[in-house]
Coordinates of C-alpha atoms and ligand atoms in Angstrom, one line a residue:
M1 CA -0.3 -0.2 0.1
T2 CA 1.8 3.0 -1.2
K3 CA 2.3 6.1 1.9
T4 CA 1.2 9.8 0.9
W5 CA 0.3 12.8 3.1
W6 CA -3.2 12.3 2.7
K7 CA -3.4 9.1 4.4
E8 CA -1.4 10.4 7.2
A9 CA -3.5 13.9 7.8
V10 CA -6.7 14.4 10.1
I11 CA -9.1 17.0 8.3
Y12 CA -11.3 19.1 10.2
Q13 CA -14.2 20.2 8.6
I14 CA -15.6 24.1 8.8
Y15 CA -19.1 25.3 8.1
P16 CA -18.7 28.8 7.8
R17 CA -21.4 30.0 8.3
S18 CA -21.5 29.0 11.9
F19 CA -17.7 29.0 12.8
K20 CA -16.9 32.8 13.5
D21 CA -18.1 36.0 12.3
S22 CA -15.8 38.9 12.4
N23 CA -17.8 41.3 11.2
G24 CA -21.1 41.5 13.4
D25 CA -23.5 40.4 11.0
G26 CA -24.3 37.5 12.4
I27 CA -22.9 35.0 9.6
G28 CA -19.9 33.3 10.1
D29 CA -17.2 34.2 7.5
L30 CA -13.5 33.9 6.1
K31 CA -11.8 36.3 8.4
G32 CA -13.4 34.6 11.2
I33 CA -11.7 31.3 9.9
T34 CA -8.3 33.3 9.5
Q35 CA -8.5 34.8 13.5
K36 CA -8.7 31.0 14.6
L37 CA -5.9 29.0 12.2
D38 CA -3.7 29.3 15.4
Y39 CA -6.2 27.5 17.1
L40 CA -6.7 25.0 14.5
A41 CA -3.0 24.3 14.5
L42 CA -2.9 24.2 18.2
L43 CA -5.5 21.3 18.1
G44 CA -3.0 19.6 15.7
V45 CA -5.1 19.0 12.7
D46 CA -3.5 19.0 9.5
V47 CA -6.1 19.9 6.5
L48 CA -9.3 22.1 6.6
W49 CA -12.3 21.4 4.6
L50 CA -14.3 24.6 4.3
S51 CA -17.8 23.6 3.1
P52 CA -19.1 25.8 0.6
I53 CA -17.7 29.5 0.1
F54 CA -18.4 30.4 -3.5
K55 CA -21.2 33.3 -4.4
S56 CA -24.2 31.5 -3.5
P57 CA -28.3 32.9 -3.0
N58 CA -27.6 30.3 0.4
D59 CA -30.9 28.0 -0.7
D60 CA -29.1 25.1 0.9
N61 CA -26.8 27.4 2.8
G62 CA -24.0 27.4 0.2
Y63 CA -24.7 23.9 -1.6
D64 CA -26.1 26.1 -4.4
V65 CA -23.5 27.6 -6.0
S66 CA -24.2 31.1 -8.3
D67 CA -20.7 31.1 -9.3
Y68 CA -17.6 28.9 -8.6
C69 CA -15.3 31.3 -9.0
S70 CA -16.4 34.0 -6.8
I71 CA -16.5 34.1 -2.6
M72 CA -20.3 34.3 -1.2
E73 CA -20.8 37.8 0.0
E74 CA -21.6 37.2 3.3
F75 CA -18.1 35.2 3.6
G76 CA -16.4 38.2 2.3
T77 CA -14.2 38.8 -0.6
M78 CA -11.5 36.8 -2.7
A79 CA -8.5 38.8 -1.2
D80 CA -9.9 37.1 2.5
F81 CA -9.9 33.9 1.1
D82 CA -6.1 34.7 -0.5
E83 CA -5.3 35.9 3.2
L84 CA -6.8 32.6 4.6
L85 CA -5.0 30.0 2.2
A86 CA -1.8 31.7 3.1
T87 CA -1.9 31.8 6.3
A88 CA -3.0 28.3 6.9
H89 CA -0.2 27.5 4.6
E90 CA 2.2 29.6 6.9
N91 CA 0.5 27.6 10.0
G92 CA 1.2 24.0 8.3
L93 CA -2.5 23.5 7.7
K94 CA -3.7 22.9 4.0
V95 CA -7.3 24.0 2.9
I96 CA -9.6 21.8 0.6
L97 CA -12.8 23.4 -0.8
D98 CA -16.2 21.8 -1.3
L99 CA -16.9 21.1 -4.9
V100 CA -20.6 20.8 -5.4
V101 CA -21.0 20.4 -9.2
N102 CA -23.8 17.5 -9.2
H103 CA -26.0 20.8 -9.4
S104 CA -25.4 24.4 -9.6
S105 CA -27.7 27.2 -8.3
D106 CA -30.7 28.0 -10.1
E107 CA -29.4 31.5 -10.1
H108 CA -26.2 30.8 -11.9
E109 CA -25.8 32.3 -15.5
W110 CA -25.8 28.9 -17.1
F111 CA -28.9 28.1 -15.7
Q112 CA -30.4 31.8 -16.6
A113 CA -29.2 31.1 -20.5
S114 CA -30.3 27.3 -20.3
R115 CA -33.8 28.3 -19.6
Q116 CA -33.9 31.1 -22.1
S117 CA -34.1 28.4 -25.3
G118 CA -33.9 25.0 -26.3
D119 CA -31.3 25.9 -29.1
N120 CA -28.6 28.2 -26.9
A121 CA -25.0 27.2 -25.9
Y122 CA -26.3 26.5 -22.4
S123 CA -29.7 24.7 -23.3
D124 CA -28.3 21.6 -22.4
Y125 CA -26.3 22.4 -19.2
Y126 CA -29.3 20.9 -17.4
F127 CA -31.8 18.1 -18.1
W128 CA -34.7 19.3 -19.5
E129 CA -38.1 17.2 -20.6
K130 CA -41.2 18.5 -22.2
E131 CA -43.3 16.0 -20.1
K132 CA -42.3 14.9 -16.4
P133 CA -40.7 11.5 -17.7
N134 CA -40.7 9.6 -14.0
N135 CA -41.7 9.8 -10.3
W136 CA -38.4 11.0 -8.8
Q137 CA -38.8 12.7 -5.5
S138 CA -36.3 15.4 -4.0
F139 CA -34.0 14.2 -1.0
F140 CA -35.8 17.3 0.5
G141 CA -39.3 16.3 -0.8
G142 CA -41.6 16.9 -3.4
D143 CA -40.9 16.4 -7.3
A144 CA -37.8 16.2 -8.5
W145 CA -38.9 17.9 -11.5
E146 CA -39.8 21.5 -11.7
Y147 CA -41.6 23.1 -14.7
D148 CA -40.4 26.5 -16.0
E149 CA -42.4 28.7 -17.6
Q150 CA -39.8 30.4 -19.6
R151 CA -38.5 27.2 -21.3
E152 CA -42.0 25.5 -21.4
A153 CA -40.5 22.3 -19.7
Y154 CA -39.7 20.6 -16.9
F155 CA -36.0 20.6 -15.6
L156 CA -34.5 18.3 -12.9
H157 CA -33.4 19.0 -9.2
L158 CA -32.3 16.2 -6.8
F159 CA -32.3 18.7 -4.2
T160 CA -34.1 22.1 -4.1
K161 CA -35.8 23.4 -6.8
K162 CA -33.0 26.1 -6.4
Q163 CA -30.5 23.3 -7.2
P164 CA -30.9 22.1 -10.7
D165 CA -28.9 19.2 -11.6
L166 CA -25.7 19.7 -14.1
N167 CA -26.1 17.7 -17.4
W168 CA -22.7 15.5 -17.4
E169 CA -23.5 13.9 -20.5
N170 CA -22.7 17.7 -21.8
P171 CA -18.8 17.5 -22.4
K172 CA -18.9 21.3 -22.1
V173 CA -20.3 20.8 -18.8
R174 CA -17.5 18.5 -17.7
E175 CA -14.8 21.1 -19.4
E176 CA -16.6 23.8 -17.2
V177 CA -16.2 22.1 -14.1
Y178 CA -12.5 20.6 -14.9
R179 CA -11.7 24.7 -15.2
L180 CA -12.9 25.6 -12.5
M181 CA -11.0 23.0 -10.2
R182 CA -8.0 24.1 -11.8
F183 CA -8.6 27.6 -11.1
W184 CA -9.1 27.0 -7.7
Y185 CA -5.6 24.4 -7.8
D186 CA -3.9 27.2 -9.6
K187 CA -4.5 29.5 -6.3
G188 CA -2.8 26.8 -4.0
V189 CA -6.2 25.0 -2.4
D190 CA -4.8 21.3 -1.6
G191 CA -7.8 19.6 -2.9
F192 CA -11.8 19.0 -2.9
R193 CA -14.2 17.2 -0.8
M194 CA -17.0 16.3 -3.8
D195 CA -20.6 16.8 -2.9
V196 CA -22.9 14.2 -3.9
I197 CA -20.2 12.6 -6.6
P198 CA -21.7 9.5 -6.9
L199 CA -25.0 11.1 -8.6
I200 CA -23.4 13.2 -11.4
S201 CA -24.0 10.2 -14.2
K202 CA -27.6 10.2 -14.5
R203 CA -29.2 6.8 -15.8
L204 CA -30.8 8.6 -19.3
G205 CA -33.8 5.6 -19.6
F206 CA -35.0 7.8 -16.6
P207 CA -36.2 4.8 -15.2
D208 CA -39.5 5.1 -12.5
A209 CA -37.8 4.9 -8.6
P210 CA -39.1 2.5 -6.0
N211 CA -40.3 5.7 -3.9
D212 CA -41.4 3.1 -1.2
D213 CA -37.6 3.4 0.2
F214 CA -35.7 6.4 -0.5
K215 CA -32.4 4.9 0.5
N216 CA -33.5 2.1 -2.4
T217 CA -33.7 5.0 -4.6
I218 CA -30.5 6.7 -3.8
D219 CA -28.8 3.6 -4.1
N220 CA -30.3 2.4 -7.2
I221 CA -31.3 5.1 -9.1
Y222 CA -29.8 8.4 -8.0
A223 CA -26.3 7.0 -7.2
N224 CA -23.8 4.8 -9.3
G225 CA -24.7 5.6 -12.9
P226 CA -23.3 4.1 -16.1
R227 CA -20.8 6.7 -17.0
V228 CA -19.5 7.9 -13.3
H229 CA -16.3 6.2 -13.3
E230 CA -16.0 7.7 -16.8
F231 CA -16.2 10.9 -15.7
L232 CA -14.2 10.9 -12.6
K233 CA -11.3 9.2 -14.4
E234 CA -11.9 12.0 -16.6
M235 CA -12.0 14.6 -13.9
N236 CA -8.5 13.2 -12.6
E237 CA -6.8 13.3 -16.0
Q238 CA -8.1 17.1 -16.7
A239 CA -8.1 18.3 -13.1
N240 CA -6.3 16.8 -10.6
R241 CA -3.2 14.8 -11.9
P242 CA -1.2 17.8 -12.5
Y243 CA -1.4 18.8 -9.0
D244 CA -0.5 17.2 -5.4
V245 CA -3.9 17.6 -4.3
M246 CA -6.5 15.3 -1.9
T247 CA -9.9 14.5 -3.2
V248 CA -12.6 13.2 -1.0
G249 CA -16.2 11.9 -2.3
E250 CA -19.0 12.1 -0.2
G251 CA -20.1 8.4 -0.8
I252 CA -23.7 8.8 -0.7
G253 CA -25.3 5.7 -2.4
V254 CA -21.9 3.7 -2.4
S255 CA -22.5 0.3 -0.8
K256 CA -19.0 -1.5 0.5
E257 CA -19.2 -4.1 -2.6
Q258 CA -18.9 -0.4 -5.0
S259 CA -16.2 1.1 -3.0
L260 CA -13.1 0.2 -4.5
D261 CA -14.5 1.3 -7.9
Y262 CA -14.3 4.8 -6.5
V263 CA -11.4 4.6 -4.7
G264 CA -9.1 1.9 -5.6
E265 CA -5.6 2.8 -5.5
D266 CA -5.9 1.5 -9.5
R267 CA -8.6 3.3 -10.2
S268 CA -7.3 7.1 -10.7
E269 CA -10.6 8.4 -9.6
L270 CA -10.7 9.4 -5.9
N271 CA -8.3 9.1 -3.1
M272 CA -11.2 8.3 -0.5
L273 CA -14.7 8.7 0.3
Y274 CA -16.6 8.8 3.7
H275 CA -20.0 6.0 3.2
F276 CA -23.4 6.8 4.7
D277 CA -23.9 3.1 6.3
H278 CA -23.3 4.3 9.8
L279 CA -24.3 8.0 9.3
F280 CA -27.9 6.6 8.0
L281 CA -28.1 3.9 10.6
G282 CA -31.3 3.8 12.4
Y283 CA -32.6 6.2 9.7
E284 CA -35.8 4.7 7.8
G285 CA -35.1 5.2 4.2
G286 CA -32.2 7.6 5.0
D287 CA -34.7 10.0 6.6
R288 CA -33.1 11.2 9.9
L289 CA -36.6 12.7 10.8
K290 CA -37.8 8.4 11.1
S291 CA -35.2 7.2 13.5
S292 CA -35.4 3.9 14.9
G293 CA -32.3 3.5 16.8
F294 CA -29.3 1.3 16.2
T295 CA -26.7 -0.9 18.1
L296 CA -23.5 -0.8 18.8
V297 CA -22.9 -4.1 17.4
E298 CA -24.6 -2.9 14.2
V299 CA -21.9 0.2 14.3
K300 CA -19.1 -2.4 15.2
Q301 CA -20.4 -4.5 12.0
I302 CA -20.6 -1.7 9.5
F303 CA -16.7 -0.3 10.2
R304 CA -15.5 -3.9 10.5
E305 CA -17.0 -4.7 6.6
W306 CA -16.0 -1.3 5.6
Q307 CA -12.1 -2.1 6.8
E308 CA -12.4 -5.3 4.9
A309 CA -13.9 -4.0 1.8
I310 CA -11.2 -1.6 1.7
G311 CA -8.5 -3.6 3.1
D312 CA -4.9 -2.2 1.4
S313 CA -6.6 -1.6 -1.9
G314 CA -8.2 1.7 -1.2
W315 CA -8.5 4.3 1.2
L316 CA -11.5 5.8 3.4
N317 CA -12.6 9.0 4.9
V318 CA -13.9 8.4 8.6
C319 CA -16.2 10.6 10.3
L320 CA -19.2 10.0 12.8
D321 CA -20.8 13.3 11.5
N322 CA -20.8 16.6 9.5
H323 CA -22.6 19.6 8.9
D324 CA -25.7 16.9 7.7
F325 CA -25.9 14.8 10.6
A326 CA -27.0 15.1 14.4
R327 CA -23.9 15.8 16.9
M328 CA -22.0 12.6 17.4
V329 CA -21.7 13.0 21.3
S330 CA -25.2 12.9 21.0
R331 CA -26.2 10.3 18.6
F332 CA -23.2 7.8 19.5
G333 CA -22.1 8.6 22.8
N334 CA -24.3 10.2 26.0
D335 CA -24.2 14.1 25.9
Q336 CA -25.7 14.4 29.5
K337 CA -23.9 12.4 32.4
F338 CA -21.1 10.8 30.7
R339 CA -20.4 13.7 28.1
K340 CA -16.7 14.4 28.5
E341 CA -15.7 10.6 28.6
S342 CA -18.0 9.8 25.9
A343 CA -16.6 12.7 23.6
K344 CA -13.0 11.4 24.3
L345 CA -13.9 7.9 23.6
L346 CA -15.4 8.9 20.4
A347 CA -12.2 11.1 19.9
T348 CA -10.2 7.5 20.2
L349 CA -12.6 5.6 17.9
L350 CA -12.2 8.6 15.5
L351 CA -8.3 8.6 15.3
T352 CA -7.9 4.9 15.8
Q353 CA -9.7 3.6 13.0
K354 CA -7.8 2.5 9.9
G355 CA -8.7 5.7 7.1
T356 CA -8.1 9.4 7.0
P357 CA -10.5 10.8 9.8
C358 CA -12.6 13.9 9.6
I359 CA -13.4 16.2 13.0
Y360 CA -16.2 18.0 12.7
Q361 CA -16.1 21.7 14.0
G362 CA -17.0 22.0 17.8
S363 CA -16.5 18.3 18.2
E364 CA -13.1 18.8 20.0
I365 CA -15.2 20.8 22.8
G366 CA -17.8 18.1 22.7
M367 CA -20.6 20.4 21.4
T368 CA -24.3 18.7 21.5
N369 CA -27.2 18.5 19.9
V370 CA -29.6 21.3 20.8
A371 CA -33.6 21.4 21.4
F372 CA -34.8 24.3 20.0
P373 CA -38.3 25.4 21.5
T374 CA -40.4 25.8 18.4
I375 CA -39.7 24.8 14.7
E376 CA -39.5 28.5 13.7
D377 CA -36.1 28.2 15.7
Y378 CA -34.9 25.9 12.8
D379 CA -33.4 27.0 9.7
D380 CA -32.7 23.8 7.5
V381 CA -34.2 23.5 4.0
A382 CA -34.1 19.9 4.1
N383 CA -37.2 20.2 6.8
L384 CA -39.5 22.3 5.0
S385 CA -41.2 19.9 2.9
T386 CA -42.0 17.6 5.8
I387 CA -43.1 20.8 8.1
D388 CA -45.6 21.5 5.3
E389 CA -46.8 17.7 4.7
W390 CA -47.6 17.5 8.5
R391 CA -49.3 20.8 8.6
A392 CA -51.4 19.9 5.7
E393 CA -52.3 16.4 7.2
G394 CA -52.9 17.7 10.5
K395 CA -50.2 15.7 11.9
D396 CA -49.2 16.5 15.7
M397 CA -46.5 19.1 15.4
E398 CA -45.3 18.5 18.7
E399 CA -43.8 15.0 17.5
L400 CA -42.1 16.8 14.1
L401 CA -40.5 19.3 16.9
R402 CA -39.1 16.3 18.6
R403 CA -37.9 14.5 15.5
I404 CA -36.2 17.4 13.9
Q405 CA -34.4 18.3 17.5
A406 CA -33.1 14.6 17.5
G407 CA -32.0 14.1 14.3
G408 CA -32.0 17.3 12.1
R409 CA -29.0 18.7 10.4
D410 CA -29.8 22.2 12.5
N411 CA -28.1 20.2 15.8
A412 CA -24.5 20.3 14.0
R413 CA -24.9 23.8 12.5
T414 CA -25.2 25.9 15.6
P415 CA -22.5 28.7 16.0
V416 CA -19.2 27.3 17.5
Q417 CA -19.0 28.0 21.0
W418 CA -15.9 30.3 21.9
D419 CA -16.5 31.8 25.4
N420 CA -19.4 32.6 27.8
T421 CA -19.9 36.0 26.5
P422 CA -23.4 36.9 24.7
H423 CA -23.5 34.4 21.5
A424 CA -20.7 32.1 23.0
G425 CA -18.1 34.9 21.4
F426 CA -19.7 33.9 17.6
T427 CA -20.6 37.1 16.8
T428 CA -21.5 40.6 18.7
G429 CA -24.4 40.8 16.1
Q430 CA -27.6 38.3 16.1
P431 CA -26.5 35.2 15.0
W432 CA -28.0 33.6 12.1
L433 CA -29.3 30.4 14.0
K434 CA -29.1 30.8 17.9
V435 CA -26.4 29.5 20.1
N436 CA -27.0 26.6 21.7
P437 CA -28.1 27.5 25.5
N438 CA -25.4 25.1 26.9
Y439 CA -22.7 27.7 25.5
A440 CA -21.9 29.1 28.9
E441 CA -20.4 25.6 30.2
I442 CA -19.3 23.9 26.6
N443 CA -16.9 27.0 24.7
V444 CA -13.4 26.8 23.7
A445 CA -11.8 29.2 26.2
N446 CA -13.3 26.6 29.2
A447 CA -11.7 23.9 27.3
L448 CA -8.1 25.8 26.6
A449 CA -8.2 26.3 30.5
D450 CA -9.1 23.0 31.3
T451 CA -6.2 20.6 31.2
D452 CA -8.4 17.3 31.5
S453 CA -11.1 19.0 28.6
I454 CA -12.0 17.2 25.2
F455 CA -10.1 19.7 23.8
H456 CA -6.3 18.4 24.9
Y457 CA -7.5 14.8 24.9
Y458 CA -8.2 15.6 20.9
R459 CA -4.8 17.4 21.2
K460 CA -2.8 14.6 22.9
M461 CA -4.7 12.2 20.7
L462 CA -3.8 13.9 17.6
S463 CA 0.2 13.9 18.2
F464 CA -0.2 10.4 19.5
R465 CA -1.7 9.2 16.2
K466 CA 1.2 11.1 14.2
E467 CA 3.9 9.4 16.4
H468 CA 2.5 5.8 16.0
K469 CA 2.3 5.4 12.3
T470 CA 0.7 2.0 12.9
F471 CA -2.4 3.8 13.1
I472 CA -2.4 5.1 9.6
Y473 CA -0.8 2.0 7.8
G474 CA -1.2 -1.3 10.5
A475 CA -4.0 -4.2 9.8
Y476 CA -7.3 -4.0 11.4
I477 CA -8.5 -6.5 13.6
E478 CA -11.2 -6.5 15.7
Y479 CA -12.0 -9.1 19.0
L480 CA -15.6 -9.9 20.5
P481 CA -17.4 -8.7 17.8
N482 CA -21.1 -9.4 19.4
H483 CA -20.2 -8.1 22.7
P484 CA -23.2 -5.6 23.1
A485 CA -21.7 -2.6 24.9
V486 CA -17.8 -2.9 24.4
Y487 CA -15.7 -2.4 20.8
F488 CA -12.4 -3.9 21.1
Y489 CA -10.0 -3.9 18.1
E490 CA -6.4 -3.9 17.2
R491 CA -4.1 -1.9 14.8
A492 CA -0.8 -4.2 14.1
A493 CA 2.5 -3.8 12.2
E494 CA 5.3 -5.7 12.4
D495 CA 5.5 -6.5 16.4
K496 CA 3.2 -3.7 17.2
H497 CA -0.2 -4.7 18.8
Y498 CA -2.1 -1.8 19.8
L499 CA -5.1 -2.6 21.4
I500 CA -8.2 -0.2 21.4
L501 CA -11.0 -0.6 24.1
L502 CA -14.2 1.5 24.2
N503 CA -17.1 0.8 26.5
F504 CA -20.2 2.2 24.9
S505 CA -22.3 2.0 27.3
D506 CA -23.2 4.0 31.1
S507 CA -22.3 0.6 33.0
T508 CA -18.9 -1.0 34.0
Q509 CA -18.2 -4.1 31.1
T510 CA -16.1 -6.5 32.1
I511 CA -14.1 -8.5 29.2
F512 CA -13.5 -12.0 29.0
G513 CA -11.8 -14.7 25.9
V514 CA -9.5 -12.2 24.4
P515 CA -6.0 -12.1 23.7
D516 CA -3.8 -12.0 27.1
F517 CA -2.8 -8.3 27.3
S518 CA -1.8 -8.5 31.1
K519 CA 1.7 -7.3 29.8
A520 CA 0.4 -4.8 27.3
A521 CA 1.7 -0.8 28.6
L522 CA -1.3 1.1 28.4
L523 CA 0.0 4.4 26.4
I524 CA -3.8 6.4 26.3
G525 CA -7.1 6.5 28.1
N526 CA -9.8 9.0 29.2
Y527 CA -9.9 7.8 32.8
K528 CA -7.3 8.5 35.3
I529 CA -7.7 5.4 37.7
I530 CA -8.0 1.8 35.9
E531 CA -8.7 -0.4 39.0
N532 CA -8.8 -3.4 37.2
K533 CA -7.1 -4.0 33.5
K534 CA -10.4 -6.2 32.3
R535 CA -13.3 -3.8 33.7
L536 CA -14.3 -0.8 31.6
A537 CA -15.7 2.0 33.3
P538 CA -19.0 3.6 31.7
W539 CA -17.6 5.2 28.6
E540 CA -13.6 4.3 29.0
A541 CA -11.3 4.2 26.5
R542 CA -8.0 3.0 26.8
V543 CA -5.0 2.2 24.2
Y544 CA -2.5 -0.2 24.7
L545 CA 0.5 -1.4 23.2
L546 CA 1.6 -5.0 23.4
E547 CA 5.4 -5.6 22.1
V548 CA 5.4 -9.6 21.3
D549 CA 6.2 -11.0 17.6
T550 CA 3.0 -13.0 18.1
I551 CA -0.3 -12.5 19.7
Ligands
TEU601 O1 -25.6 16.0 1.1 C1 -26.2 15.0 0.7 C2 -26.6 14.2 1.1 O2 -27.5 13.3 0.5 C3 -27.2 14.2 2.6 O3 -26.3 14.6 3.4 C4 -28.1 15.3 2.5 O4 -27.9 16.2 3.5 C5 -29.6 14.4 3.4 O5 -29.5 13.5 3.2 C6 -30.9 15.3 3.3 O6 -32.2 14.8 4.3 C7 -24.8 17.1 0.5 C8 -24.5 18.2 1.5 O7 -23.6 17.5 2.4 C9 -25.6 19.0 1.9 O8 -25.3 19.9 2.9 C10 -26.5 19.3 0.4 O9 -27.6 19.7 1.2 C11 -26.5 18.2 -0.6 O10 -25.7 17.5 -0.5 C12 -27.3 18.8 -1.8 O11 -26.1 19.8 -2.0
CA602 CA1 -19.9 37.8 9.3

């Protein structure tokens, strides 16, 4: 397996809108990020992934781009970006941007031209049909075909109707994408996270979708279309190859069986991808507002099966949350009685799995889900059609509020909590989305001052991972796969065996029948006192080193 910088790096995802506001308009911006680069360098991450910073009407908070080569007005100017990039590089941080090219904004000049007529240079930059060709539904609810009076035809939008899908069958569209990628690469950008990239090749027969199960539709109708690998190979050749850059696919719809088709080292397509099997786990049809819960055994099985599928032939991006999902300490940990312990345990998991970890902003201080008191407090466009539908059908809106509180994307989008001043030091104005009321206790200032904080544990784990390369290139072996509460695995290379023990429960767990690690040396743990090597306290994480020639 080849060794390279993007396998050894740790990514930190920034959702700029909620990271830091520098000018008091209540919206995070590029200058705000620049002000905090020394904080991120102190944390010890290597690559910053910025969610979209391009010009946008913000129908989907930047995932609807109206000009790919200019900066969103609310976020600042190109000069601000140049300063951010230069300062990041000076601080030893790389920067990757968010490539949103499955669709553009309907306010992009391409779409405005395309809808003028059926015979201009941009007519075929999108998908237009005289009649609705099928029953496709948007990820955000409602029809995926919208009638346009001007063009007198329907256009396809897998997301909101302000996010028309680009027609990748058109070589001119592909050339436009490769050109904009090179524009940013020539500025020194270090790569891209690629938004819903498995969706860019459409099944042109436009077959009907099995709308009974939307995840089935995603996996078998929207994703992994007939030309997706051809397009990614062409993108690699035309855009990425001449540069030393990192490409991270958002692997929506990609199964473990299909994974190496995208990230196999011999494929020249993507460096890595993150998958949705654990992110959608317990969500019926992938709908985060229809949560049916999950078990640790299911999570362990997903992690194991993906490690086995990728092996040494490809590479994974490992995450437990991002701007689209509930906060990981609330969903996979215990954000009440054991918030600190479970946040540190999840950090241990993220940073000892095989693959490039991605830390989502605020995880390093254990930020949690939020429970705003009314539906009006929420912003996410993904909720709107469900809210309308429930209202129209006279359903229980309190139940819907509870579902949005538990699984909605805004859980991850409340402003980063910097200190205990008003609005947690995020802004001197009114924040675009309310700050989580727990900011008085959970904030960066407190975390920096507390040597036992989640932040300082992340710092320790990050430098530890750098020092012990087995966590990057070592084999992944699992023990006790059916234990309901303990996740026990090993990372091994030559004679170094690192044992990772994680107790995902509120109670003490005793472990039996595993390799003898009585001689193992404890390297890192999230509890100060250990009475018994084989008994794990609630949400206790430990990393041992066993140096023997056989285990
Ligand atoms: O998300 C793709 C995606 O399918 C989910 O993560 C999506 O947010 C969810 O299923 C909707 O309910 C990417 C971006 O990460 C997301 O923020 C954008 O909204 C979406 O694509 C459209 O660009
Ligand atoms: Ca601002």
